[in-house]
Amino acid sequence: MVNQEIEILPEIFYTHKIDHRNNSGEKSQWTITELEEKSCFKYSLESYWNKPHYYISWGLYLRNDKVEYLGNSAKNEPEFCQLFIAKFIDSSKNSKWHGYPANPSGQKPQDIPPENVLGDWLSKQYLRPQLIRKIARGQKCKL
């Protein structure tokens, strides 16, 4: 398997990173297909879940408008858990993105989506208010 760049929207490219699909103990792992991962990314941009930082976007895996798990925590984390938030990054700020299943409760405050994104998920009723509060506080949570 090779990291291959795919055009998602005009002049916006996405790469599926092998290290988030190869059972690496140090990285969270996608459990959804590459096609579903790509769709999750595209929907995150179309939903403007990349504000206020245009080089980071947040995603949810939706099936029939219902949020479902999209990955698992890294094996080296203190506690295994299923993950339902995706974080997408354009680290070079050149419209070349990649992503991973984010673990907001894994002692990684950078994996907590910003307030405006959580507020949008709440207003669209993708996630319950109690769950939004736990995510914002970096607490362990499940669907």
CSV table of N, CA and C in Angstrom, one decimal:
chain,number,residue,atom,x,y,z
A,1,MET,N,0.8,-1.2,0.0
A,1,MET,CA,0.0,0.0,0.0
A,1,MET,C,0.9,1.2,0.0
A,2,VAL,N,0.6,2.2,-0.8
A,2,VAL,CA,1.4,3.4,-1.0
A,2,VAL,C,0.5,4.6,-0.6
A,3,ASN,N,1.1,5.6,0.0
A,3,ASN,CA,0.4,6.9,0.3
A,3,ASN,C,0.1,7.5,-1.1
A,4,GLN,N,-1.2,7.6,-1.5
A,4,GLN,CA,-1.5,8.2,-2.7
A,4,GLN,C,-2.4,9.4,-2.6
A,5,GLU,N,-2.0,10.4,-3.2
A,5,GLU,CA,-2.7,11.7,-3.2
A,5,GLU,C,-4.0,11.6,-4.1
A,6,ILE,N,-5.1,12.0,-3.6
A,6,ILE,CA,-6.4,12.0,-4.3
A,6,ILE,C,-7.0,13.4,-4.3
A,7,GLU,N,-7.4,13.9,-5.4
A,7,GLU,CA,-8.1,15.2,-5.5
A,7,GLU,C,-9.5,15.0,-5.0
A,8,ILE,N,-9.9,15.7,-3.9
A,8,ILE,CA,-11.2,15.6,-3.3
A,8,ILE,C,-12.1,16.7,-3.8
A,9,LEU,N,-11.7,17.9,-3.8
A,9,LEU,CA,-12.4,19.1,-4.3
A,9,LEU,C,-11.4,19.8,-5.2
A,10,PRO,N,-11.8,20.7,-6.0
A,10,PRO,CA,-10.8,21.4,-6.9
A,10,PRO,C,-9.6,21.9,-6.1
A,11,GLU,N,-8.4,21.4,-6.4
A,11,GLU,CA,-7.2,21.8,-5.8
A,11,GLU,C,-7.0,21.5,-4.4
A,12,ILE,N,-7.8,20.6,-3.9
A,12,ILE,CA,-7.7,20.1,-2.5
A,12,ILE,C,-7.4,18.6,-2.6
A,13,PHE,N,-6.3,18.1,-2.0
A,13,PHE,CA,-5.9,16.8,-2.2
A,13,PHE,C,-5.8,16.1,-0.8
A,14,TYR,N,-6.0,14.8,-0.8
A,14,TYR,CA,-6.1,14.0,0.4
A,14,TYR,C,-5.2,12.7,0.2
A,15,THR,N,-4.4,12.4,1.3
A,15,THR,CA,-3.6,11.2,1.3
A,15,THR,C,-4.0,10.3,2.4
A,16,HIS,N,-4.3,9.0,2.1
A,16,HIS,CA,-4.5,8.0,3.1
A,16,HIS,C,-3.2,7.6,3.7
A,17,LYS,N,-2.9,7.8,5.0
A,17,LYS,CA,-1.6,7.5,5.5
A,17,LYS,C,-1.6,6.1,6.0
A,18,ILE,N,-0.6,5.4,5.6
A,18,ILE,CA,-0.5,3.9,5.9
A,18,ILE,C,-0.4,3.7,7.4
A,19,ASP,N,0.3,4.6,8.1
A,19,ASP,CA,0.5,4.3,9.5
A,19,ASP,C,-0.7,4.4,10.3
A,20,HIS,N,-1.8,4.8,9.8
A,20,HIS,CA,-3.1,4.8,10.5
A,20,HIS,C,-4.0,3.6,10.0
A,21,ARG,N,-3.4,2.7,9.2
A,21,ARG,CA,-4.1,1.5,8.7
A,21,ARG,C,-3.3,0.2,8.9
A,22,ASN,N,-2.1,0.3,9.4
A,22,ASN,CA,-1.2,-0.9,9.4
A,22,ASN,C,-1.1,-1.5,10.8
A,23,ASN,N,-2.0,-1.3,11.7
A,23,ASN,CA,-1.9,-1.8,13.1
A,23,ASN,C,-0.7,-1.3,13.9
A,24,SER,N,-0.2,-0.2,13.5
A,24,SER,CA,0.9,0.4,14.3
A,24,SER,C,0.5,0.7,15.7
A,25,GLY,N,1.3,0.3,16.7
A,25,GLY,CA,0.9,0.5,18.1
A,25,GLY,C,1.0,1.9,18.6
A,26,GLU,N,1.6,2.8,17.8
A,26,GLU,CA,1.8,4.2,18.2
A,26,GLU,C,0.8,5.1,17.6
A,27,LYS,N,0.0,4.6,16.7
A,27,LYS,CA,-1.0,5.5,16.0
A,27,LYS,C,-2.4,4.9,16.1
A,28,SER,N,-3.4,5.9,16.2
A,28,SER,CA,-4.8,5.5,16.1
A,28,SER,C,-5.0,4.8,14.7
A,29,GLN,N,-6.0,4.0,14.6
A,29,GLN,CA,-6.2,3.2,13.4
A,29,GLN,C,-7.7,3.4,12.9
A,30,TRP,N,-7.8,3.7,11.6
A,30,TRP,CA,-9.1,3.7,11.0
A,30,TRP,C,-9.7,2.3,10.9
A,31,THR,N,-11.0,2.3,11.2
A,31,THR,CA,-11.7,1.0,11.0
A,31,THR,C,-12.7,1.1,9.8
A,32,ILE,N,-12.9,2.3,9.3
A,32,ILE,CA,-13.7,2.5,8.1
A,32,ILE,C,-12.9,2.4,6.9
A,33,THR,N,-13.5,2.2,5.7
A,33,THR,CA,-12.8,2.0,4.5
A,33,THR,C,-12.1,3.4,4.1
A,34,GLU,N,-11.2,3.3,3.1
A,34,GLU,CA,-10.5,4.5,2.6
A,34,GLU,C,-11.6,5.4,1.9
A,35,LEU,N,-12.5,4.8,1.3
A,35,LEU,CA,-13.6,5.6,0.6
A,35,LEU,C,-14.4,6.3,1.7
A,36,GLU,N,-14.7,5.6,2.8
A,36,GLU,CA,-15.5,6.3,3.8
A,36,GLU,C,-14.7,7.4,4.5
A,37,GLU,N,-13.4,7.1,4.7
A,37,GLU,CA,-12.5,8.1,5.2
A,37,GLU,C,-12.5,9.4,4.4
A,38,LYS,N,-12.3,9.2,3.1
A,38,LYS,CA,-12.3,10.3,2.1
A,38,LYS,C,-13.6,11.1,2.1
A,39,SER,N,-14.7,10.3,2.2
A,39,SER,CA,-16.1,11.0,2.3
A,39,SER,C,-16.2,11.8,3.6
A,40,CYS,N,-15.7,11.3,4.6
A,40,CYS,CA,-15.7,12.0,5.9
A,40,CYS,C,-14.9,13.3,5.8
A,41,PHE,N,-13.8,13.2,5.2
A,41,PHE,CA,-13.0,14.4,5.0
A,41,PHE,C,-13.7,15.5,4.1
A,42,LYS,N,-14.2,15.0,3.0
A,42,LYS,CA,-14.9,15.9,2.1
A,42,LYS,C,-16.1,16.6,2.8
A,43,TYR,N,-16.9,15.8,3.6
A,43,TYR,CA,-18.0,16.4,4.3
A,43,TYR,C,-17.6,17.4,5.4
A,44,SER,N,-16.4,17.1,6.0
A,44,SER,CA,-15.9,18.1,7.0
A,44,SER,C,-15.6,19.4,6.4
A,45,LEU,N,-15.1,19.4,5.2
A,45,LEU,CA,-14.8,20.7,4.5
A,45,LEU,C,-16.1,21.4,4.0
A,46,GLU,N,-17.0,20.6,3.5
A,46,GLU,CA,-18.3,21.1,3.0
A,46,GLU,C,-19.1,21.7,4.1
A,47,SER,N,-18.9,21.2,5.4
A,47,SER,CA,-19.6,21.6,6.5
A,47,SER,C,-18.9,22.8,7.3
A,48,TYR,N,-17.8,23.2,6.7
A,48,TYR,CA,-17.0,24.3,7.3
A,48,TYR,C,-16.5,23.9,8.7
A,49,TRP,N,-16.2,22.7,9.0
A,49,TRP,CA,-15.7,22.3,10.3
A,49,TRP,C,-14.2,22.5,10.4
A,50,ASN,N,-13.7,23.4,9.5
A,50,ASN,CA,-12.3,23.8,9.5
A,50,ASN,C,-12.1,25.2,10.0
A,51,LYS,N,-13.1,25.8,10.6
A,51,LYS,CA,-12.9,27.1,11.1
A,51,LYS,C,-12.7,27.1,12.6
A,52,PRO,N,-11.9,27.9,13.2
A,52,PRO,CA,-11.3,29.1,12.7
A,52,PRO,C,-9.9,28.8,12.0
A,53,HIS,N,-9.4,27.6,12.1
A,53,HIS,CA,-8.1,27.3,11.5
A,53,HIS,C,-8.3,26.5,10.2
A,54,TYR,N,-8.0,27.1,9.1
A,54,TYR,CA,-8.3,26.5,7.8
A,54,TYR,C,-7.4,25.4,7.4
A,55,TYR,N,-6.4,25.1,8.3
A,55,TYR,CA,-5.5,24.0,8.0
A,55,TYR,C,-5.8,22.7,8.9
A,56,ILE,N,-6.9,22.8,9.7
A,56,ILE,CA,-7.3,21.7,10.5
A,56,ILE,C,-8.8,21.6,10.3
A,57,SER,N,-9.3,20.4,10.1
A,57,SER,CA,-10.7,20.2,9.9
A,57,SER,C,-11.1,19.0,10.8
A,58,TRP,N,-12.4,18.9,11.2
A,58,TRP,CA,-12.9,17.9,12.1
A,58,TRP,C,-14.0,17.2,11.4
A,59,GLY,N,-14.1,15.8,11.6
A,59,GLY,CA,-15.1,15.1,10.9
A,59,GLY,C,-15.7,14.0,11.8
A,60,LEU,N,-16.9,13.7,11.3
A,60,LEU,CA,-17.7,12.6,11.9
A,60,LEU,C,-18.0,11.6,10.8
A,61,TYR,N,-18.1,10.3,11.1
A,61,TYR,CA,-18.5,9.3,10.2
A,61,TYR,C,-20.0,9.1,10.4
A,62,LEU,N,-20.8,9.5,9.3
A,62,LEU,CA,-22.2,9.5,9.4
A,62,LEU,C,-22.8,8.4,8.5
A,63,ARG,N,-23.7,7.6,9.0
A,63,ARG,CA,-24.4,6.6,8.2
A,63,ARG,C,-25.9,6.8,8.5
A,64,ASN,N,-26.6,7.2,7.5
A,64,ASN,CA,-28.1,7.6,7.7
A,64,ASN,C,-28.2,8.7,8.7
A,65,ASP,N,-27.4,9.7,8.7
A,65,ASP,CA,-27.4,10.8,9.6
A,65,ASP,C,-27.1,10.5,11.0
A,66,LYS,N,-26.5,9.3,11.3
A,66,LYS,CA,-26.2,8.9,12.6
A,66,LYS,C,-24.7,8.7,12.7
A,67,VAL,N,-24.1,9.2,13.8
A,67,VAL,CA,-22.7,9.1,14.0
A,67,VAL,C,-22.3,7.7,14.4
A,68,GLU,N,-21.3,7.2,13.8
A,68,GLU,CA,-20.8,5.8,14.1
A,68,GLU,C,-19.3,5.9,14.3
A,69,TYR,N,-18.8,4.9,14.9
A,69,TYR,CA,-17.3,4.8,15.2
A,69,TYR,C,-16.6,4.7,13.9
A,70,LEU,N,-15.4,5.3,13.9
A,70,LEU,CA,-14.6,5.3,12.7
A,70,LEU,C,-13.2,4.8,12.9
A,71,GLY,N,-12.8,4.5,14.1
A,71,GLY,CA,-11.4,4.1,14.4
A,71,GLY,C,-11.2,3.6,15.8
A,72,ASN,N,-10.0,3.2,16.1
A,72,ASN,CA,-9.6,2.8,17.4
A,72,ASN,C,-8.4,3.6,17.9
A,73,SER,N,-8.3,3.7,19.2
A,73,SER,CA,-7.1,4.4,19.8
A,73,SER,C,-5.9,3.6,19.6
A,74,ALA,N,-4.7,4.2,19.7
A,74,ALA,CA,-3.4,3.6,19.5
A,74,ALA,C,-3.3,2.5,20.6
A,75,LYS,N,-2.6,1.4,20.3
A,75,LYS,CA,-2.4,0.4,21.3
A,75,LYS,C,-1.5,0.8,22.4
A,76,ASN,N,-0.7,1.8,22.3
A,76,ASN,CA,0.2,2.2,23.4
A,76,ASN,C,-0.5,3.2,24.3
A,77,GLU,N,-1.7,3.5,24.1
A,77,GLU,CA,-2.4,4.4,25.0
A,77,GLU,C,-2.9,3.6,26.2
A,78,PRO,N,-3.0,4.3,27.4
A,78,PRO,CA,-3.3,3.6,28.6
A,78,PRO,C,-4.6,2.8,28.6
A,79,GLU,N,-5.6,3.3,27.8
A,79,GLU,CA,-6.8,2.5,27.7
A,79,GLU,C,-7.3,2.5,26.3
A,80,PHE,N,-7.6,1.3,25.8
A,80,PHE,CA,-8.2,1.1,24.4
A,80,PHE,C,-9.6,1.7,24.4
A,81,CYS,N,-9.9,2.4,23.3
A,81,CYS,CA,-11.3,2.8,23.1
A,81,CYS,C,-11.6,3.0,21.6
A,82,GLN,N,-12.9,2.9,21.3
A,82,GLN,CA,-13.3,3.2,19.9
A,82,GLN,C,-13.4,4.7,19.8
A,83,LEU,N,-13.1,5.2,18.6
A,83,LEU,CA,-13.1,6.6,18.3
A,83,LEU,C,-14.2,7.0,17.3
A,84,PHE,N,-14.7,8.2,17.4
A,84,PHE,CA,-15.8,8.6,16.5
A,84,PHE,C,-15.5,10.0,15.9
A,85,ILE,N,-14.4,10.6,16.3
A,85,ILE,CA,-14.0,11.9,15.7
A,85,ILE,C,-12.8,11.8,14.9
A,86,ALA,N,-12.8,12.4,13.7
A,86,ALA,CA,-11.7,12.4,12.8
A,86,ALA,C,-11.0,13.8,12.8
A,87,LYS,N,-9.7,13.9,12.8
A,87,LYS,CA,-9.0,15.1,12.7
A,87,LYS,C,-8.2,15.1,11.3
A,88,PHE,N,-8.4,16.1,10.5
A,88,PHE,CA,-7.7,16.2,9.3
A,88,PHE,C,-6.8,17.4,9.3
A,89,ILE,N,-5.6,17.3,8.7
A,89,ILE,CA,-4.6,18.3,8.8
A,89,ILE,C,-4.0,18.6,7.4
A,90,ASP,N,-3.8,19.9,7.2
A,90,ASP,CA,-3.0,20.3,6.0
A,90,ASP,C,-1.8,20.9,6.6
A,91,SER,N,-0.9,20.1,7.1
A,91,SER,CA,0.3,20.5,7.9
A,91,SER,C,1.2,21.5,7.2
A,92,SER,N,1.3,21.3,5.9
A,92,SER,CA,2.2,22.2,5.1
A,92,SER,C,1.5,23.4,4.5
A,93,LYS,N,0.2,23.5,4.8
A,93,LYS,CA,-0.7,24.6,4.3
A,93,LYS,C,-0.6,24.7,2.8
A,94,ASN,N,-0.6,23.6,2.1
A,94,ASN,CA,-0.5,23.6,0.6
A,94,ASN,C,-1.6,22.8,0.0
A,95,SER,N,-2.8,22.7,0.7
A,95,SER,CA,-3.9,21.9,0.2
A,95,SER,C,-3.7,20.4,0.0
A,96,LYS,N,-2.7,19.9,0.8
A,96,LYS,CA,-2.5,18.5,0.8
A,96,LYS,C,-2.7,17.9,2.2
A,97,TRP,N,-3.8,17.3,2.3
A,97,TRP,CA,-4.4,16.9,3.6
A,97,TRP,C,-4.1,15.4,3.9
A,98,HIS,N,-4.1,15.1,5.2
A,98,HIS,CA,-4.2,13.7,5.7
A,98,HIS,C,-5.0,13.7,7.0
A,99,GLY,N,-5.4,12.6,7.5
A,99,GLY,CA,-6.2,12.6,8.7
A,99,GLY,C,-6.0,11.3,9.5
A,100,TYR,N,-6.6,11.4,10.7
A,100,TYR,CA,-6.5,10.2,11.6
A,100,TYR,C,-7.7,10.2,12.6
A,101,PRO,N,-8.0,9.1,13.2
A,101,PRO,CA,-9.1,9.1,14.2
A,101,PRO,C,-8.5,9.8,15.5
A,102,ALA,N,-9.2,10.8,15.9
A,102,ALA,CA,-8.8,11.6,17.1
A,102,ALA,C,-9.3,11.1,18.4
A,103,ASN,N,-8.5,11.2,19.4
A,103,ASN,CA,-8.9,10.7,20.7
A,103,ASN,C,-8.8,11.9,21.7
A,104,PRO,N,-9.9,12.6,21.9
A,104,PRO,CA,-9.9,13.8,22.7
A,104,PRO,C,-9.7,13.5,24.2
A,105,SER,N,-9.9,12.2,24.6
A,105,SER,CA,-9.7,11.8,26.0
A,105,SER,C,-8.4,11.2,26.2
A,106,GLY,N,-7.5,11.2,25.2
A,106,GLY,CA,-6.2,10.5,25.3
A,106,GLY,C,-5.1,11.4,25.7
A,107,GLN,N,-5.3,12.3,26.7
A,107,GLN,CA,-4.3,13.3,27.1
A,107,GLN,C,-3.7,14.1,25.9
A,108,LYS,N,-4.6,14.3,24.9
A,108,LYS,CA,-4.1,15.1,23.8
A,108,LYS,C,-5.1,16.3,23.6
A,109,PRO,N,-4.9,17.4,24.2
A,109,PRO,CA,-5.9,18.5,24.1
A,109,PRO,C,-6.0,19.0,22.6
A,110,GLN,N,-4.9,18.7,21.8
A,110,GLN,CA,-5.0,19.1,20.4
A,110,GLN,C,-6.0,18.3,19.6
A,111,ASP,N,-6.5,17.2,20.2
A,111,ASP,CA,-7.5,16.3,19.6
A,111,ASP,C,-9.0,16.7,20.0
A,112,ILE,N,-9.1,17.8,20.7
A,112,ILE,CA,-10.4,18.3,21.1
A,112,ILE,C,-10.9,19.3,20.1
A,113,PRO,N,-12.0,19.1,19.4
A,113,PRO,CA,-12.5,20.1,18.4
A,113,PRO,C,-12.8,21.4,19.1
A,114,PRO,N,-12.7,22.5,18.3
A,114,PRO,CA,-13.0,23.8,18.9
A,114,PRO,C,-14.5,23.9,19.1
A,115,GLU,N,-14.8,24.9,20.0
A,115,GLU,CA,-16.2,25.2,20.4
A,115,GLU,C,-17.2,25.3,19.3
A,116,ASN,N,-16.8,26.0,18.2
A,116,ASN,CA,-17.7,26.3,17.1
A,116,ASN,C,-18.1,25.0,16.4
A,117,VAL,N,-17.2,24.0,16.3
A,117,VAL,CA,-17.4,22.7,15.6
A,117,VAL,C,-18.3,21.9,16.5
A,118,LEU,N,-18.0,21.8,17.8
A,118,LEU,CA,-18.9,21.1,18.8
A,118,LEU,C,-20.3,21.7,18.8
A,119,GLY,N,-20.4,23.0,18.7
A,119,GLY,CA,-21.7,23.7,18.7
A,119,GLY,C,-22.5,23.3,17.5
A,120,ASP,N,-21.8,23.2,16.3
A,120,ASP,CA,-22.5,22.8,15.1
A,120,ASP,C,-23.0,21.3,15.2
A,121,TRP,N,-22.1,20.5,15.7
A,121,TRP,CA,-22.5,19.1,15.9
A,121,TRP,C,-23.8,19.0,16.8
A,122,LEU,N,-23.8,19.8,17.9
A,122,LEU,CA,-24.9,19.8,18.8
A,122,LEU,C,-26.1,20.3,18.1
A,123,SER,N,-26.0,21.4,17.4
A,123,SER,CA,-27.2,22.0,16.7
A,123,SER,C,-27.8,21.1,15.6
A,124,LYS,N,-26.9,20.3,15.0
A,124,LYS,CA,-27.4,19.3,14.0
A,124,LYS,C,-27.9,18.0,14.7
A,125,GLN,N,-27.7,18.0,16.0
A,125,GLN,CA,-28.1,16.8,16.8
A,125,GLN,C,-27.4,15.5,16.4
A,126,TYR,N,-26.1,15.7,16.0
A,126,TYR,CA,-25.3,14.6,15.7
A,126,TYR,C,-24.8,13.9,17.0
A,127,LEU,N,-24.6,14.7,18.0
A,127,LEU,CA,-24.2,14.2,19.3
A,127,LEU,C,-25.0,14.8,20.4
A,128,ARG,N,-25.2,14.1,21.5
A,128,ARG,CA,-26.0,14.5,22.6
A,128,ARG,C,-25.2,15.6,23.4
A,129,PRO,N,-26.0,16.5,24.1
A,129,PRO,CA,-25.3,17.6,24.9
A,129,PRO,C,-24.3,17.0,25.9
A,130,GLN,N,-24.6,15.9,26.6
A,130,GLN,CA,-23.7,15.4,27.6
A,130,GLN,C,-22.4,14.9,26.9
A,131,LEU,N,-22.5,14.3,25.7
A,131,LEU,CA,-21.4,13.9,25.0
A,131,LEU,C,-20.5,15.1,24.6
A,132,ILE,N,-21.1,16.1,24.1
A,132,ILE,CA,-20.4,17.3,23.7
A,132,ILE,C,-19.6,17.9,24.9
A,133,ARG,N,-20.2,17.9,26.1
A,133,ARG,CA,-19.6,18.4,27.3
A,133,ARG,C,-18.3,17.6,27.6
A,134,LYS,N,-18.5,16.2,27.5
A,134,LYS,CA,-17.4,15.3,27.8
A,134,LYS,C,-16.2,15.6,26.9
A,135,ILE,N,-16.5,15.7,25.6
A,135,ILE,CA,-15.5,15.9,24.6
A,135,ILE,C,-14.8,17.2,24.9
A,136,ALA,N,-15.5,18.3,25.2
A,136,ALA,CA,-14.9,19.6,25.4
A,136,ALA,C,-14.0,19.5,26.6
A,137,ARG,N,-14.3,18.7,27.6
A,137,ARG,CA,-13.5,18.6,28.8
A,137,ARG,C,-12.4,17.5,28.7
A,138,GLY,N,-12.3,16.8,27.6
A,138,GLY,CA,-11.3,15.8,27.4
A,138,GLY,C,-11.5,14.6,28.2
A,139,GLN,N,-12.8,14.3,28.5
A,139,GLN,CA,-13.2,13.1,29.3
A,139,GLN,C,-13.5,11.9,28.4
A,140,LYS,N,-13.3,10.8,28.9
A,140,LYS,CA,-13.6,9.5,28.2
A,140,LYS,C,-15.1,9.5,27.8
A,141,CYS,N,-15.4,9.2,26.6
A,141,CYS,CA,-16.8,9.1,26.1
A,141,CYS,C,-17.0,8.1,25.0
A,142,LYS,N,-18.2,7.7,24.9
A,142,LYS,CA,-18.5,6.7,23.9
A,142,LYS,C,-19.9,7.1,23.3
A,143,LEU,N,-20.2,6.6,22.1
A,143,LEU,CA,-21.5,6.9,21.5
A,143,LEU,C,-22.6,6.2,22.2
